[in-house]
Amino acid sequence: MPAPQASAFHFMADTLDAMADALNFASSVNGNTQRPSSPAAWENTGGGRLEGEWSSNPLQDANLSAGLLANSANDHASGLAAVLRMPAGGIFSTYTVARGLLESAARAWYLMEPDIEVLERVRRHMNERLHSLNESRLLLHGQGQAATHQDNQEKKILDTGGEHFSFRVSKKYKAARLGEERPSAMKLADDCMAAAAGETGMGRLVYQLLSGKAHGVAYALLQLLGAPSTPQDPEIPGVALRQVQHNAVDVAQMLLVPVVVYASMSQRYFQHQGWDPAGWQEASSNAYRGWAALAQAVPDAKGLVTVPQAQVT
């Protein structure tokens, strides 16, 4: 039945909370670690550990890094749910939190790709490390300090990758890298949407829009504003009264991409950890059906929307 905007926003928040709670529950039940028969356990305990290279167990480091990003995405999902419950659905802050969700989820999705060689998983992780070291170095240089530790760690990673595993080493980019360049969050969002829904270009477009809103860029924020409700004052060029347009349908359309990427990442996380996904699958399915239906809904004159095959309370 038709539901007001506030109820629609609360519905979206409830579905996000359900997915996040299901992942948190699975992690808690399994002692925050992988099942013995899982792909992660095989890699961590003997599946070509590459012992002595980069660290005592670089594969475990790679999986821990992916898990950290997965938990960051889950935390952002809960945060987005809280923002959606704010008056009017949060408006500007909604997109800021959604961008964080999309970035963390897309990066974790990439690092946990199934059926890749163990050396490739470590290479991806090491490029993340090289990126982080470069960011730390820039921060220190900005404070007029030396970055000796970062320089030494970078050299160790590059020397090991080049000498022992014949990776192509490059320092032509902003950060050093092993092999292929570290993909951007925008590209990963596009790759994930293509794999999950056959949508090419949608992940890139939505990420660009979210980035503009999150960074407070005027051109992006202006997209939330409708046509001027008063004529422009000839004495003050460029000034007109405009009203923010922010409704549940528009939000569902814009944020369906982060939700799909988050769900795709979570599915890989469950598979990699070997956790039972039953409860999460139900929550994820309900979220996808509900968000997709809401994105196609048409608000009536009173701002009420109908969500087919989804209950809004």
PDB file of N, CA, C and O in Angstrom, residues 40 73-74 94 100 116 166 176 195 198 224 228 263 280 298 306:
ATOM      1  N   ALA A  40      39.687 -19.205   2.649  1.00  0.00           N
ATOM      2  CA  ALA A  40      40.592 -18.371   3.440  1.00  0.00           C
ATOM      3  C   ALA A  40      41.461 -19.210   4.357  1.00  0.00           C
ATOM      4  O   ALA A  40      42.663 -18.948   4.508  1.00  0.00           O
ATOM      5  N   ALA A  73      32.913  -1.604   5.243  1.00  0.00           N
ATOM      6  CA  ALA A  73      31.702  -1.479   4.430  1.00  0.00           C
ATOM      7  C   ALA A  73      30.462  -1.783   5.267  1.00  0.00           C
ATOM      8  O   ALA A  73      29.444  -1.087   5.163  1.00  0.00           O
ATOM      9  N   ASN A  74      30.545  -2.801   6.091  1.00  0.00           N
ATOM     10  CA  ASN A  74      29.401  -3.165   6.929  1.00  0.00           C
ATOM     11  C   ASN A  74      29.064  -2.034   7.903  1.00  0.00           C
ATOM     12  O   ASN A  74      27.896  -1.720   8.148  1.00  0.00           O
ATOM     13  N   THR A  94      23.517  11.706   3.311  1.00  0.00           N
ATOM     14  CA  THR A  94      23.193  10.384   2.768  1.00  0.00           C
ATOM     15  C   THR A  94      24.218   9.965   1.726  1.00  0.00           C
ATOM     16  O   THR A  94      24.722   8.844   1.732  1.00  0.00           O
ATOM     17  N   GLY A 100      31.356   6.255   1.002  1.00  0.00           N
ATOM     18  CA  GLY A 100      32.246   5.423   1.808  1.00  0.00           C
ATOM     19  C   GLY A 100      31.883   3.958   1.739  1.00  0.00           C
ATOM     20  O   GLY A 100      32.755   3.080   1.676  1.00  0.00           O
ATOM     21  N   ILE A 116      41.392 -17.047  -7.716  1.00  0.00           N
ATOM     22  CA  ILE A 116      42.597 -16.447  -8.292  1.00  0.00           C
ATOM     23  C   ILE A 116      43.818 -17.096  -7.637  1.00  0.00           C
ATOM     24  O   ILE A 116      43.733 -17.665  -6.554  1.00  0.00           O
ATOM     25  N   SER A 166      59.334 -12.042 -10.076  1.00  0.00           N
ATOM     26  CA  SER A 166      59.417 -11.483 -11.432  1.00  0.00           C
ATOM     27  C   SER A 166      58.264 -10.549 -11.770  1.00  0.00           C
ATOM     28  O   SER A 166      57.812 -10.490 -12.922  1.00  0.00           O
ATOM     29  N   ALA A 176      54.141   3.504  -6.072  1.00  0.00           N
ATOM     30  CA  ALA A 176      54.799   2.366  -6.729  1.00  0.00           C
ATOM     31  C   ALA A 176      53.810   1.217  -6.836  1.00  0.00           C
ATOM     32  O   ALA A 176      52.818   1.151  -6.111  1.00  0.00           O
ATOM     33  N   ALA A 195      29.505  -7.414 -13.285  1.00  0.00           N
ATOM     34  CA  ALA A 195      29.463  -8.821 -12.902  1.00  0.00           C
ATOM     35  C   ALA A 195      28.153  -9.195 -12.231  1.00  0.00           C
ATOM     36  O   ALA A 195      27.614 -10.288 -12.444  1.00  0.00           O
ATOM     37  N   GLY A 198      25.113  -7.017 -14.952  1.00  0.00           N
ATOM     38  CA  GLY A 198      25.280  -6.799 -16.377  1.00  0.00           C
ATOM     39  C   GLY A 198      25.190  -5.342 -16.779  1.00  0.00           C
ATOM     40  O   GLY A 198      24.968  -5.028 -17.951  1.00  0.00           O
ATOM     41  N   LEU A 224      20.665  18.359  -6.574  1.00  0.00           N
ATOM     42  CA  LEU A 224      19.617  18.126  -5.593  1.00  0.00           C
ATOM     43  C   LEU A 224      18.622  19.276  -5.523  1.00  0.00           C
ATOM     44  O   LEU A 224      17.636  19.200  -4.797  1.00  0.00           O
ATOM     45  N   PRO A 228      14.244  27.250  -9.858  1.00  0.00           N
ATOM     46  CA  PRO A 228      14.002  28.393  -8.964  1.00  0.00           C
ATOM     47  C   PRO A 228      12.514  28.623  -8.746  1.00  0.00           C
ATOM     48  O   PRO A 228      11.721  28.558  -9.682  1.00  0.00           O
ATOM     49  N   ALA A 263      26.212  -5.853  -1.376  1.00  0.00           N
ATOM     50  CA  ALA A 263      25.696  -7.220  -1.335  1.00  0.00           C
ATOM     51  C   ALA A 263      26.643  -8.193  -2.033  1.00  0.00           C
ATOM     52  O   ALA A 263      26.883  -9.305  -1.552  1.00  0.00           O
ATOM     53  N   TRP A 280      21.814 -14.244   5.908  1.00  0.00           N
ATOM     54  CA  TRP A 280      22.213 -13.085   5.122  1.00  0.00           C
ATOM     55  C   TRP A 280      21.563 -13.112   3.746  1.00  0.00           C
ATOM     56  O   TRP A 280      21.163 -12.050   3.228  1.00  0.00           O
ATOM     57  N   VAL A 298       6.639   5.580  -8.485  1.00  0.00           N
ATOM     58  CA  VAL A 298       6.303   6.948  -8.872  1.00  0.00           C
ATOM     59  C   VAL A 298       5.526   7.584  -7.722  1.00  0.00           C
ATOM     60  O   VAL A 298       4.407   7.161  -7.430  1.00  0.00           O
ATOM     61  N   THR A 306       4.404   3.565  -3.571  1.00  0.00           N
ATOM     62  CA  THR A 306       4.021   2.173  -3.411  1.00  0.00           C
ATOM     63  C   THR A 306       5.213   1.306  -3.770  1.00  0.00           C
ATOM     64  O   THR A 306       5.809   1.473  -4.830  1.00  0.00           O
TER      65      THR A 306
END
